[in-house]
JSON list of C-alpha atoms in Angstrom, two decimals:
[
{"chain": "A", "resi": 1, "resn": "MET", "atom": "CA", "xyz": [-16.62, -4.93, 4.81]},
{"chain": "A", "resi": 2, "resn": "GLN", "atom": "CA", "xyz": [-18.43, -5.03, 1.66]},
{"chain": "A", "resi": 3, "resn": "GLN", "atom": "CA", "xyz": [-20.02, -1.78, 0.60]},
{"chain": "A", "resi": 4, "resn": "GLU", "atom": "CA", "xyz": [-23.50, -2.38, -0.41]},
{"chain": "A", "resi": 5, "resn": "ARG", "atom": "CA", "xyz": [-24.52, -1.48, -3.66]},
{"chain": "A", "resi": 6, "resn": "ARG", "atom": "CA", "xyz": [-27.71, 0.60, -3.87]},
{"chain": "A", "resi": 7, "resn": "VAL", "atom": "CA", "xyz": [-29.36, -0.43, -6.99]},
{"chain": "A", "resi": 8, "resn": "SER", "atom": "CA", "xyz": [-33.21, -0.25, -8.45]},
{"chain": "A", "resi": 9, "resn": "LEU", "atom": "CA", "xyz": [-34.22, -3.76, -9.31]},
{"chain": "A", "resi": 10, "resn": "SER", "atom": "CA", "xyz": [-35.48, -2.54, -12.39]},
{"chain": "A", "resi": 11, "resn": "ASP", "atom": "CA", "xyz": [-32.21, -0.75, -13.33]},
{"chain": "A", "resi": 12, "resn": "PRO", "atom": "CA", "xyz": [-31.63, -0.69, -17.01]},
{"chain": "A", "resi": 13, "resn": "ALA", "atom": "CA", "xyz": [-27.87, -0.33, -17.11]},
{"chain": "A", "resi": 14, "resn": "SER", "atom": "CA", "xyz": [-27.76, -3.42, -14.85]},
{"chain": "A", "resi": 15, "resn": "MET", "atom": "CA", "xyz": [-27.69, -6.87, -16.12]},
{"chain": "A", "resi": 16, "resn": "VAL", "atom": "CA", "xyz": [-27.12, -8.75, -13.03]},
{"chain": "A", "resi": 17, "resn": "ILE", "atom": "CA", "xyz": [-28.28, -7.52, -9.47]},
{"chain": "A", "resi": 18, "resn": "ILE", "atom": "CA", "xyz": [-27.90, -9.45, -6.28]},
{"chain": "A", "resi": 19, "resn": "GLU", "atom": "CA", "xyz": [-29.06, -8.32, -3.16]},
{"chain": "A", "resi": 20, "resn": "HIS", "atom": "CA", "xyz": [-28.39, -10.00, 0.38]},
{"chain": "A", "resi": 21, "resn": "LEU", "atom": "CA", "xyz": [-27.89, -13.31, -1.28]},
{"chain": "A", "resi": 22, "resn": "VAL", "atom": "CA", "xyz": [-27.58, -16.33, 1.09]},
{"chain": "A", "resi": 23, "resn": "LYS", "atom": "CA", "xyz": [-26.89, -20.34, 0.29]},
{"chain": "A", "resi": 24, "resn": "ARG", "atom": "CA", "xyz": [-26.61, -22.76, 2.66]},
{"chain": "A", "resi": 25, "resn": "PHE", "atom": "CA", "xyz": [-25.59, -26.25, 2.57]},
{"chain": "A", "resi": 26, "resn": "GLY", "atom": "CA", "xyz": [-26.80, -27.67, 5.97]},
{"chain": "A", "resi": 27, "resn": "SER", "atom": "CA", "xyz": [-25.29, -25.57, 8.76]},
{"chain": "A", "resi": 28, "resn": "PHE", "atom": "CA", "xyz": [-22.75, -24.32, 6.25]},
{"chain": "A", "resi": 29, "resn": "ASN", "atom": "CA", "xyz": [-22.95, -20.86, 5.20]},
{"chain": "A", "resi": 30, "resn": "ALA", "atom": "CA", "xyz": [-21.54, -20.89, 1.71]},
{"chain": "A", "resi": 31, "resn": "LEU", "atom": "CA", "xyz": [-22.56, -17.60, 0.73]},
{"chain": "A", "resi": 32, "resn": "SER", "atom": "CA", "xyz": [-23.00, -14.90, 3.28]},
{"chain": "A", "resi": 33, "resn": "GLY", "atom": "CA", "xyz": [-25.12, -11.65, 2.11]},
{"chain": "A", "resi": 34, "resn": "ILE", "atom": "CA", "xyz": [-23.39, -11.08, -1.14]},
{"chain": "A", "resi": 35, "resn": "ASN", "atom": "CA", "xyz": [-24.35, -7.73, -2.77]},
{"chain": "A", "resi": 36, "resn": "LEU", "atom": "CA", "xyz": [-22.91, -7.34, -6.20]},
{"chain": "A", "resi": 37, "resn": "THR", "atom": "CA", "xyz": [-24.07, -5.63, -9.35]},
{"chain": "A", "resi": 38, "resn": "VAL", "atom": "CA", "xyz": [-22.87, -6.37, -12.84]},
{"chain": "A", "resi": 39, "resn": "ALA", "atom": "CA", "xyz": [-23.54, -3.69, -15.40]},
{"chain": "A", "resi": 40, "resn": "LYS", "atom": "CA", "xyz": [-24.14, -4.61, -19.05]},
{"chain": "A", "resi": 41, "resn": "GLY", "atom": "CA", "xyz": [-21.10, -5.36, -21.00]},
{"chain": "A", "resi": 42, "resn": "GLU", "atom": "CA", "xyz": [-18.71, -5.62, -17.77]},
{"chain": "A", "resi": 43, "resn": "LYS", "atom": "CA", "xyz": [-16.28, -8.20, -17.17]},
{"chain": "A", "resi": 44, "resn": "ILE", "atom": "CA", "xyz": [-16.07, -9.58, -13.74]},
{"chain": "A", "resi": 45, "resn": "VAL", "atom": "CA", "xyz": [-13.10, -12.12, -12.63]},
{"chain": "A", "resi": 46, "resn": "LEU", "atom": "CA", "xyz": [-14.23, -13.84, -9.32]},
{"chain": "A", "resi": 47, "resn": "CYS", "atom": "CA", "xyz": [-10.90, -15.06, -7.59]},
{"chain": "A", "resi": 48, "resn": "GLY", "atom": "CA", "xyz": [-10.33, -16.43, -4.33]},
{"chain": "A", "resi": 49, "resn": "PRO", "atom": "CA", "xyz": [-9.32, -19.59, -2.24]},
{"chain": "A", "resi": 50, "resn": "SER", "atom": "CA", "xyz": [-10.81, -23.17, -2.63]},
{"chain": "A", "resi": 51, "resn": "GLY", "atom": "CA", "xyz": [-14.54, -23.29, -1.27]},
{"chain": "A", "resi": 52, "resn": "SER", "atom": "CA", "xyz": [-14.79, -19.37, -0.57]},
{"chain": "A", "resi": 53, "resn": "GLY", "atom": "CA", "xyz": [-18.38, -19.58, -2.76]},
{"chain": "A", "resi": 54, "resn": "LYS", "atom": "CA", "xyz": [-17.17, -18.39, -5.91]},
{"chain": "A", "resi": 55, "resn": "SER", "atom": "CA", "xyz": [-18.72, -21.12, -8.11]},
{"chain": "A", "resi": 56, "resn": "THR", "atom": "CA", "xyz": [-21.52, -21.17, -5.86]},
{"chain": "A", "resi": 57, "resn": "LEU", "atom": "CA", "xyz": [-22.57, -17.63, -6.53]},
{"chain": "A", "resi": 58, "resn": "ILE", "atom": "CA", "xyz": [-22.47, -17.79, -10.48]},
{"chain": "A", "resi": 59, "resn": "ARG", "atom": "CA", "xyz": [-24.46, -21.28, -10.19]},
{"chain": "A", "resi": 60, "resn": "CYS", "atom": "CA", "xyz": [-27.07, -19.52, -8.03]},
{"chain": "A", "resi": 61, "resn": "ILE", "atom": "CA", "xyz": [-27.27, -16.78, -11.11]},
{"chain": "A", "resi": 62, "resn": "ASN", "atom": "CA", "xyz": [-29.25, -19.49, -13.12]},
{"chain": "A", "resi": 63, "resn": "HIS", "atom": "CA", "xyz": [-30.66, -21.60, -10.26]},
{"chain": "A", "resi": 64, "resn": "ILE", "atom": "CA", "xyz": [-28.54, -24.44, -10.69]},
{"chain": "A", "resi": 65, "resn": "GLU", "atom": "CA", "xyz": [-28.26, -23.78, -6.65]},
{"chain": "A", "resi": 66, "resn": "LYS", "atom": "CA", "xyz": [-31.24, -22.54, -5.43]},
{"chain": "A", "resi": 67, "resn": "HIS", "atom": "CA", "xyz": [-30.55, -19.89, -3.10]},
{"chain": "A", "resi": 68, "resn": "ASP", "atom": "CA", "xyz": [-32.00, -19.54, 0.26]},
{"chain": "A", "resi": 69, "resn": "ALA", "atom": "CA", "xyz": [-32.43, -15.89, 0.90]},
{"chain": "A", "resi": 70, "resn": "GLY", "atom": "CA", "xyz": [-32.04, -12.76, -0.73]},
{"chain": "A", "resi": 71, "resn": "ARG", "atom": "CA", "xyz": [-32.50, -11.60, -4.27]},
{"chain": "A", "resi": 72, "resn": "ILE", "atom": "CA", "xyz": [-31.47, -12.01, -7.92]},
{"chain": "A", "resi": 73, "resn": "VAL", "atom": "CA", "xyz": [-32.31, -10.37, -11.05]},
{"chain": "A", "resi": 74, "resn": "VAL", "atom": "CA", "xyz": [-30.95, -10.81, -14.59]},
{"chain": "A", "resi": 75, "resn": "ASP", "atom": "CA", "xyz": [-31.53, -8.47, -17.02]},
{"chain": "A", "resi": 76, "resn": "GLY", "atom": "CA", "xyz": [-35.05, -7.01, -15.13]},
{"chain": "A", "resi": 77, "resn": "ILE", "atom": "CA", "xyz": [-36.16, -10.57, -14.28]},
{"chain": "A", "resi": 78, "resn": "GLU", "atom": "CA", "xyz": [-36.13, -11.86, -10.77]},
{"chain": "A", "resi": 79, "resn": "LEU", "atom": "CA", "xyz": [-35.08, -15.08, -10.06]},
{"chain": "A", "resi": 80, "resn": "THR", "atom": "CA", "xyz": [-37.83, -17.31, -8.17]},
{"chain": "A", "resi": 81, "resn": "ASP", "atom": "CA", "xyz": [-38.90, -20.71, -7.91]},
{"chain": "A", "resi": 82, "resn": "ARG", "atom": "CA", "xyz": [-41.40, -20.19, -10.62]},
{"chain": "A", "resi": 83, "resn": "ILE", "atom": "CA", "xyz": [-40.44, -22.46, -13.56]},
{"chain": "A", "resi": 84, "resn": "ARG", "atom": "CA", "xyz": [-41.42, -19.86, -15.51]},
{"chain": "A", "resi": 85, "resn": "ASP", "atom": "CA", "xyz": [-39.02, -17.02, -14.07]},
{"chain": "A", "resi": 86, "resn": "ILE", "atom": "CA", "xyz": [-36.13, -20.00, -13.70]},
{"chain": "A", "resi": 87, "resn": "ASN", "atom": "CA", "xyz": [-36.69, -20.47, -17.56]},
{"chain": "A", "resi": 88, "resn": "ASN", "atom": "CA", "xyz": [-36.71, -17.18, -18.53]},
{"chain": "A", "resi": 89, "resn": "VAL", "atom": "CA", "xyz": [-33.47, -16.20, -16.75]},
{"chain": "A", "resi": 90, "resn": "ARG", "atom": "CA", "xyz": [-32.19, -19.59, -18.05]},
{"chain": "A", "resi": 91, "resn": "SER", "atom": "CA", "xyz": [-32.45, -18.32, -21.52]},
{"chain": "A", "resi": 92, "resn": "GLU", "atom": "CA", "xyz": [-30.38, -14.76, -21.03]},
{"chain": "A", "resi": 93, "resn": "VAL", "atom": "CA", "xyz": [-27.61, -16.78, -19.58]},
{"chain": "A", "resi": 94, "resn": "GLY", "atom": "CA", "xyz": [-25.07, -18.90, -20.91]},
{"chain": "A", "resi": 95, "resn": "MET", "atom": "CA", "xyz": [-22.49, -20.96, -18.42]},
{"chain": "A", "resi": 96, "resn": "VAL", "atom": "CA", "xyz": [-19.37, -22.97, -19.41]},
{"chain": "A", "resi": 97, "resn": "PHE", "atom": "CA", "xyz": [-18.32, -25.33, -16.62]},
{"chain": "A", "resi": 98, "resn": "GLN", "atom": "CA", "xyz": [-14.96, -27.02, -15.74]},
{"chain": "A", "resi": 99, "resn": "SER", "atom": "CA", "xyz": [-16.13, -30.12, -17.21]},
{"chain": "A", "resi": 100, "resn": "PHE", "atom": "CA", "xyz": [-17.45, -29.95, -20.94]},
{"chain": "A", "resi": 101, "resn": "ASN", "atom": "CA", "xyz": [-20.90, -31.77, -20.48]},
{"chain": "A", "resi": 102, "resn": "LEU", "atom": "CA", "xyz": [-21.12, -32.14, -24.65]},
{"chain": "A", "resi": 103, "resn": "PHE", "atom": "CA", "xyz": [-23.45, -35.26, -25.58]},
{"chain": "A", "resi": 104, "resn": "PRO", "atom": "CA", "xyz": [-21.23, -37.71, -26.51]},
{"chain": "A", "resi": 105, "resn": "HIS", "atom": "CA", "xyz": [-23.57, -39.20, -28.92]},
{"chain": "A", "resi": 106, "resn": "LEU", "atom": "CA", "xyz": [-24.06, -36.16, -30.76]},
{"chain": "A", "resi": 107, "resn": "SER", "atom": "CA", "xyz": [-21.31, -34.63, -33.04]},
{"chain": "A", "resi": 108, "resn": "VAL", "atom": "CA", "xyz": [-20.27, -31.12, -32.31]},
{"chain": "A", "resi": 109, "resn": "ILE", "atom": "CA", "xyz": [-22.50, -29.61, -34.42]},
{"chain": "A", "resi": 110, "resn": "GLU", "atom": "CA", "xyz": [-25.23, -31.37, -33.28]},
{"chain": "A", "resi": 111, "resn": "ASN", "atom": "CA", "xyz": [-24.40, -30.14, -29.76]},
{"chain": "A", "resi": 112, "resn": "CYS", "atom": "CA", "xyz": [-24.43, -26.87, -31.05]},
{"chain": "A", "resi": 113, "resn": "MET", "atom": "CA", "xyz": [-27.73, -27.13, -32.68]},
{"chain": "A", "resi": 114, "resn": "LEU", "atom": "CA", "xyz": [-29.83, -29.02, -29.92]},
{"chain": "A", "resi": 115, "resn": "ALA", "atom": "CA", "xyz": [-30.71, -26.45, -27.66]},
{"chain": "A", "resi": 116, "resn": "PRO", "atom": "CA", "xyz": [-31.60, -23.60, -30.33]},
{"chain": "A", "resi": 117, "resn": "MET", "atom": "CA", "xyz": [-34.10, -25.97, -31.91]},
{"chain": "A", "resi": 118, "resn": "LYS", "atom": "CA", "xyz": [-35.49, -27.39, -29.15]},
{"chain": "A", "resi": 119, "resn": "VAL", "atom": "CA", "xyz": [-35.95, -24.05, -26.67]},
{"chain": "A", "resi": 120, "resn": "ARG", "atom": "CA", "xyz": [-35.69, -21.22, -29.11]},
{"chain": "A", "resi": 121, "resn": "GLY", "atom": "CA", "xyz": [-37.74, -23.22, -31.59]},
{"chain": "A", "resi": 122, "resn": "LEU", "atom": "CA", "xyz": [-35.28, -22.41, -34.48]},
{"chain": "A", "resi": 123, "resn": "ALA", "atom": "CA", "xyz": [-35.53, -24.56, -37.76]},
{"chain": "A", "resi": 124, "resn": "GLN", "atom": "CA", "xyz": [-32.91, -27.07, -38.31]},
{"chain": "A", "resi": 125, "resn": "ALA", "atom": "CA", "xyz": [-31.19, -24.74, -41.34]},
{"chain": "A", "resi": 126, "resn": "GLU", "atom": "CA", "xyz": [-31.11, -21.92, -39.21]},
{"chain": "A", "resi": 127, "resn": "ALA", "atom": "CA", "xyz": [-29.74, -23.74, -36.23]},
{"chain": "A", "resi": 128, "resn": "ASN", "atom": "CA", "xyz": [-27.17, -25.51, -38.23]},
{"chain": "A", "resi": 129, "resn": "ASP", "atom": "CA", "xyz": [-25.78, -21.88, -39.82]},
{"chain": "A", "resi": 130, "resn": "ARG", "atom": "CA", "xyz": [-25.56, -20.32, -36.42]},
{"chain": "A", "resi": 131, "resn": "ALA", "atom": "CA", "xyz": [-23.84, -22.99, -35.29]},
{"chain": "A", "resi": 132, "resn": "MET", "atom": "CA", "xyz": [-21.32, -22.62, -37.90]},
{"chain": "A", "resi": 133, "resn": "VAL", "atom": "CA", "xyz": [-20.80, -18.89, -37.46]},
{"chain": "A", "resi": 134, "resn": "LEU", "atom": "CA", "xyz": [-19.92, -19.61, -33.70]},
{"chain": "A", "resi": 135, "resn": "LEU", "atom": "CA", "xyz": [-17.84, -22.60, -34.11]},
{"chain": "A", "resi": 136, "resn": "ARG", "atom": "CA", "xyz": [-15.88, -20.72, -36.99]},
{"chain": "A", "resi": 137, "resn": "LYS", "atom": "CA", "xyz": [-15.77, -17.73, -34.11]},
{"chain": "A", "resi": 138, "resn": "VAL", "atom": "CA", "xyz": [-14.20, -19.90, -31.77]},
{"chain": "A", "resi": 139, "resn": "ARG", "atom": "CA", "xyz": [-11.64, -21.47, -34.79]},
{"chain": "A", "resi": 140, "resn": "ILE", "atom": "CA", "xyz": [-13.28, -24.80, -34.55]},
{"chain": "A", "resi": 141, "resn": "HIS", "atom": "CA", "xyz": [-15.67, -25.02, -37.50]},
{"chain": "A", "resi": 142, "resn": "ASP", "atom": "CA", "xyz": [-13.30, -27.48, -38.97]},
{"chain": "A", "resi": 143, "resn": "GLN", "atom": "CA", "xyz": [-14.06, -30.31, -36.67]},
{"chain": "A", "resi": 144, "resn": "ALA", "atom": "CA", "xyz": [-17.93, -29.51, -36.96]},
{"chain": "A", "resi": 145, "resn": "LYS", "atom": "CA", "xyz": [-18.75, -33.64, -38.16]},
{"chain": "A", "resi": 146, "resn": "LYS", "atom": "CA", "xyz": [-16.68, -34.89, -35.23]},
{"chain": "A", "resi": 147, "resn": "TYR", "atom": "CA", "xyz": [-17.64, -36.10, -31.82]},
{"chain": "A", "resi": 148, "resn": "PRO", "atom": "CA", "xyz": [-16.49, -34.96, -28.68]},
{"chain": "A", "resi": 149, "resn": "ALA", "atom": "CA", "xyz": [-14.49, -38.24, -27.95]},
{"chain": "A", "resi": 150, "resn": "GLN", "atom": "CA", "xyz": [-12.35, -37.18, -31.25]},
{"chain": "A", "resi": 151, "resn": "LEU", "atom": "CA", "xyz": [-11.50, -33.67, -29.68]},
{"chain": "A", "resi": 152, "resn": "SER", "atom": "CA", "xyz": [-9.04, -32.36, -27.48]},
{"chain": "A", "resi": 153, "resn": "GLY", "atom": "CA", "xyz": [-9.41, -31.08, -24.01]},
{"chain": "A", "resi": 154, "resn": "GLY", "atom": "CA", "xyz": [-9.07, -27.26, -25.67]},
{"chain": "A", "resi": 155, "resn": "GLN", "atom": "CA", "xyz": [-11.48, -28.14, -28.53]},
{"chain": "A", "resi": 156, "resn": "GLN", "atom": "CA", "xyz": [-13.89, -29.59, -26.38]},
{"chain": "A", "resi": 157, "resn": "GLN", "atom": "CA", "xyz": [-14.09, -26.51, -24.36]},
{"chain": "A", "resi": 158, "resn": "ARG", "atom": "CA", "xyz": [-13.97, -24.47, -27.41]},
{"chain": "A", "resi": 159, "resn": "VAL", "atom": "CA", "xyz": [-17.12, -26.12, -28.48]},
{"chain": "A", "resi": 160, "resn": "ALA", "atom": "CA", "xyz": [-19.26, -25.88, -25.33]},
{"chain": "A", "resi": 161, "resn": "ILE", "atom": "CA", "xyz": [-18.18, -21.92, -25.60]},
{"chain": "A", "resi": 162, "resn": "ALA", "atom": "CA", "xyz": [-19.67, -22.01, -28.94]},
{"chain": "A", "resi": 163, "resn": "ARG", "atom": "CA", "xyz": [-22.97, -23.95, -27.98]},
{"chain": "A", "resi": 164, "resn": "ALA", "atom": "CA", "xyz": [-23.70, -21.61, -25.08]},
{"chain": "A", "resi": 165, "resn": "LEU", "atom": "CA", "xyz": [-23.36, -18.81, -27.46]},
{"chain": "A", "resi": 166, "resn": "CYS", "atom": "CA", "xyz": [-25.80, -20.36, -29.65]},
{"chain": "A", "resi": 167, "resn": "MET", "atom": "CA", "xyz": [-28.33, -19.54, -27.34]},
{"chain": "A", "resi": 168, "resn": "GLN", "atom": "CA", "xyz": [-27.42, -15.83, -28.03]},
{"chain": "A", "resi": 169, "resn": "PRO", "atom": "CA", "xyz": [-27.19, -15.21, -23.98]},
{"chain": "A", "resi": 170, "resn": "LYS", "atom": "CA", "xyz": [-26.90, -11.79, -22.98]},
{"chain": "A", "resi": 171, "resn": "ILE", "atom": "CA", "xyz": [-24.42, -12.93, -19.92]},
{"chain": "A", "resi": 172, "resn": "MET", "atom": "CA", "xyz": [-21.35, -15.22, -20.05]},
{"chain": "A", "resi": 173, "resn": "LEU", "atom": "CA", "xyz": [-20.90, -17.64, -16.88]},
{"chain": "A", "resi": 174, "resn": "PHE", "atom": "CA", "xyz": [-17.45, -19.28, -16.78]},
{"chain": "A", "resi": 175, "resn": "ASP", "atom": "CA", "xyz": [-16.70, -21.73, -13.80]},
{"chain": "A", "resi": 176, "resn": "GLU", "atom": "CA", "xyz": [-13.01, -22.18, -13.94]},
{"chain": "A", "resi": 177, "resn": "PRO", "atom": "CA", "xyz": [-13.60, -23.18, -17.85]},
{"chain": "A", "resi": 178, "resn": "THR", "atom": "CA", "xyz": [-9.47, -24.15, -17.98]},
{"chain": "A", "resi": 179, "resn": "SER", "atom": "CA", "xyz": [-8.70, -25.82, -14.90]},
{"chain": "A", "resi": 180, "resn": "ALA", "atom": "CA", "xyz": [-9.44, -29.53, -16.33]},
{"chain": "A", "resi": 181, "resn": "LEU", "atom": "CA", "xyz": [-7.16, -28.76, -19.42]},
{"chain": "A", "resi": 182, "resn": "ASP", "atom": "CA", "xyz": [-3.46, -29.53, -19.90]},
{"chain": "A", "resi": 183, "resn": "PRO", "atom": "CA", "xyz": [-1.85, -26.56, -19.59]},
{"chain": "A", "resi": 184, "resn": "GLU", "atom": "CA", "xyz": [-0.61, -26.01, -23.65]},
{"chain": "A", "resi": 185, "resn": "MET", "atom": "CA", "xyz": [-4.70, -26.29, -24.24]},
{"chain": "A", "resi": 186, "resn": "VAL", "atom": "CA", "xyz": [-5.10, -23.36, -21.69]},
{"chain": "A", "resi": 187, "resn": "LYS", "atom": "CA", "xyz": [-4.16, -20.57, -24.35]},
{"chain": "A", "resi": 188, "resn": "GLU", "atom": "CA", "xyz": [-6.36, -21.50, -26.83]},
{"chain": "A", "resi": 189, "resn": "VAL", "atom": "CA", "xyz": [-9.34, -21.62, -24.61]},
{"chain": "A", "resi": 190, "resn": "LEU", "atom": "CA", "xyz": [-8.37, -17.93, -22.59]},
{"chain": "A", "resi": 191, "resn": "GLU", "atom": "CA", "xyz": [-7.53, -16.42, -26.37]},
{"chain": "A", "resi": 192, "resn": "THR", "atom": "CA", "xyz": [-11.10, -17.38, -27.07]},
{"chain": "A", "resi": 193, "resn": "MET", "atom": "CA", "xyz": [-12.46, -15.81, -23.94]},
{"chain": "A", "resi": 194, "resn": "VAL", "atom": "CA", "xyz": [-10.35, -12.51, -24.41]},
{"chain": "A", "resi": 195, "resn": "GLU", "atom": "CA", "xyz": [-12.33, -12.45, -27.86]},
{"chain": "A", "resi": 196, "resn": "LEU", "atom": "CA", "xyz": [-15.43, -12.79, -26.64]},
{"chain": "A", "resi": 197, "resn": "ALA", "atom": "CA", "xyz": [-14.63, -9.99, -24.26]},
{"chain": "A", "resi": 198, "resn": "GLN", "atom": "CA", "xyz": [-13.87, -7.89, -26.88]},
{"chain": "A", "resi": 199, "resn": "ASP", "atom": "CA", "xyz": [-16.91, -8.43, -28.80]},
{"chain": "A", "resi": 200, "resn": "GLY", "atom": "CA", "xyz": [-18.71, -6.49, -25.39]},
{"chain": "A", "resi": 201, "resn": "MET", "atom": "CA", "xyz": [-20.66, -9.98, -23.76]},
{"chain": "A", "resi": 202, "resn": "THR", "atom": "CA", "xyz": [-21.03, -9.20, -20.41]},
{"chain": "A", "resi": 203, "resn": "MET", "atom": "CA", "xyz": [-18.82, -11.99, -18.37]},
{"chain": "A", "resi": 204, "resn": "VAL", "atom": "CA", "xyz": [-18.57, -13.42, -15.03]},
{"chain": "A", "resi": 205, "resn": "CYS", "atom": "CA", "xyz": [-15.47, -15.46, -14.88]},
{"chain": "A", "resi": 206, "resn": "VAL", "atom": "CA", "xyz": [-14.68, -17.62, -11.69]},
{"chain": "A", "resi": 207, "resn": "THR", "atom": "CA", "xyz": [-10.52, -18.29, -12.86]},
{"chain": "A", "resi": 208, "resn": "HIS", "atom": "CA", "xyz": [-7.24, -18.63, -11.03]},
{"chain": "A", "resi": 209, "resn": "GLU", "atom": "CA", "xyz": [-5.81, -17.21, -14.52]},
{"chain": "A", "resi": 210, "resn": "MET", "atom": "CA", "xyz": [-4.66, -13.87, -13.33]},
{"chain": "A", "resi": 211, "resn": "GLY", "atom": "CA", "xyz": [-2.89, -13.06, -16.69]},
{"chain": "A", "resi": 212, "resn": "PHE", "atom": "CA", "xyz": [-6.33, -13.09, -17.98]},
{"chain": "A", "resi": 213, "resn": "ALA", "atom": "CA", "xyz": [-7.84, -11.01, -14.93]},
{"chain": "A", "resi": 214, "resn": "ARG", "atom": "CA", "xyz": [-5.40, -8.40, -15.91]},
{"chain": "A", "resi": 215, "resn": "GLU", "atom": "CA", "xyz": [-6.16, -8.03, -19.72]},
{"chain": "A", "resi": 216, "resn": "VAL", "atom": "CA", "xyz": [-9.81, -8.55, -19.42]},
{"chain": "A", "resi": 217, "resn": "ALA", "atom": "CA", "xyz": [-11.58, -7.66, -16.17]},
{"chain": "A", "resi": 218, "resn": "ASP", "atom": "CA", "xyz": [-13.03, -4.49, -15.48]},
{"chain": "A", "resi": 219, "resn": "ARG", "atom": "CA", "xyz": [-13.32, -5.41, -11.97]},
{"chain": "A", "resi": 220, "resn": "VAL", "atom": "CA", "xyz": [-11.64, -8.36, -9.89]},
{"chain": "A", "resi": 221, "resn": "ILE", "atom": "CA", "xyz": [-13.34, -9.87, -7.02]},
{"chain": "A", "resi": 222, "resn": "PHE", "atom": "CA", "xyz": [-12.05, -11.83, -3.97]},
{"chain": "A", "resi": 223, "resn": "MET", "atom": "CA", "xyz": [-14.07, -13.95, -2.35]},
{"chain": "A", "resi": 224, "resn": "ASP", "atom": "CA", "xyz": [-13.13, -15.82, 1.10]},
{"chain": "A", "resi": 225, "resn": "ARG", "atom": "CA", "xyz": [-15.66, -17.77, 3.29]},
{"chain": "A", "resi": 226, "resn": "GLY", "atom": "CA", "xyz": [-18.45, -16.94, 1.51]},
{"chain": "A", "resi": 227, "resn": "SER", "atom": "CA", "xyz": [-18.17, -13.03, 1.43]},
{"chain": "A", "resi": 228, "resn": "ILE", "atom": "CA", "xyz": [-16.95, -10.77, -0.88]},
{"chain": "A", "resi": 229, "resn": "VAL", "atom": "CA", "xyz": [-13.73, -9.34, 1.14]},
{"chain": "A", "resi": 230, "resn": "GLU", "atom": "CA", "xyz": [-12.29, -6.63, -1.54]},
{"chain": "A", "resi": 231, "resn": "GLU", "atom": "CA", "xyz": [-12.79, -5.57, -5.18]},
{"chain": "A", "resi": 232, "resn": "GLY", "atom": "CA", "xyz": [-11.11, -3.03, -7.44]},
{"chain": "A", "resi": 233, "resn": "ASP", "atom": "CA", "xyz": [-9.71, -2.26, -10.85]},
{"chain": "A", "resi": 234, "resn": "PRO", "atom": "CA", "xyz": [-7.20, -5.23, -12.11]},
{"chain": "A", "resi": 235, "resn": "ARG", "atom": "CA", "xyz": [-4.37, -2.28, -11.76]},
{"chain": "A", "resi": 236, "resn": "THR", "atom": "CA", "xyz": [-5.61, -1.61, -8.28]},
{"chain": "A", "resi": 237, "resn": "PHE", "atom": "CA", "xyz": [-5.82, -5.30, -6.76]},
{"chain": "A", "resi": 238, "resn": "PHE", "atom": "CA", "xyz": [-2.78, -6.58, -8.30]},
{"chain": "A", "resi": 239, "resn": "ARG", "atom": "CA", "xyz": [-0.70, -4.13, -7.36]},
{"chain": "A", "resi": 240, "resn": "ALA", "atom": "CA", "xyz": [-1.75, -2.73, -3.72]},
{"chain": "A", "resi": 241, "resn": "PRO", "atom": "CA", "xyz": [-4.41, -4.94, -2.40]},
{"chain": "A", "resi": 242, "resn": "ASN", "atom": "CA", "xyz": [-6.14, -3.59, 0.28]},
{"chain": "A", "resi": 243, "resn": "THR", "atom": "CA", "xyz": [-6.90, -6.47, 2.95]},
{"chain": "A", "resi": 244, "resn": "GLU", "atom": "CA", "xyz": [-4.36, -9.07, 4.45]},
{"chain": "A", "resi": 245, "resn": "ARG", "atom": "CA", "xyz": [-6.23, -12.03, 3.48]},
{"chain": "A", "resi": 246, "resn": "ALA", "atom": "CA", "xyz": [-6.10, -10.91, -0.42]},
{"chain": "A", "resi": 247, "resn": "LYS", "atom": "CA", "xyz": [-2.42, -10.04, -0.35]},
{"chain": "A", "resi": 248, "resn": "ALA", "atom": "CA", "xyz": [-1.46, -13.58, 1.28]},
{"chain": "A", "resi": 249, "resn": "PHE", "atom": "CA", "xyz": [-3.84, -15.29, -1.65]},
{"chain": "A", "resi": 250, "resn": "LEU", "atom": "CA", "xyz": [-2.01, -13.30, -4.51]},
{"chain": "A", "resi": 251, "resn": "ASN", "atom": "CA", "xyz": [1.25, -14.20, -2.68]},
{"chain": "A", "resi": 252, "resn": "GLN", "atom": "CA", "xyz": [0.33, -17.79, -3.13]},
{"chain": "A", "resi": 253, "resn": "ILE", "atom": "CA", "xyz": [-0.78, -18.02, -6.63]},
{"chain": "A", "resi": 254, "resn": "ILE", "atom": "CA", "xyz": [1.70, -15.20, -8.07]},
{"chain": "A", "resi": 255, "resn": "HIS", "atom": "CA", "xyz": [5.27, -16.12, -8.27]}
]
């Protein structure tokens, strides 16, 4: 059974507070009463079999999916149906998907500059400077004038990370960011994510890259059938999982 966390919804140490979260798709319960708190600066890896609710959970955090019951609070802002609340939460959250979702008609640097100018109101020169700093951070600054189609998959995903960082989010969500990449490109994206974690960014990552989880995660959360089945520090989770479902999952993905 998942242990409920009793945290004040205004707790200044918590970046995300989720209480009794339910998400349905028709008659199917994708999430069944999730309780989860993410501390500021914490790195969480969500793992579990396909269809367990991992991606749905992080998509609810910035209202890409609307939850049906329960509460979500991001940095003290409760996520409701009000457009103002949704926009306020989304302004704090950066998200990187499986697909890169770059605008094909914009150059790399234009992709990174667009949201800060449109949403944050940055002047073009300031947005350009910020974009170049972050493109340099993910080691793709030399490709700034190219278009997405001219880049490899790994390069495009690093641009997507830089683009999200240009909004100066307080938390980054990653939805299997390496699953669409060729194996040789996975390493460069994971290295970028490791550096981001080392910088102190709050992160929630859906991934099957268990080496990354061991290196970066403060906490590994195992989900199955819309519920949190088990959670713990990486050392404990990988060496001695408590549940048979977690043991069976690890036996399948770790050889």
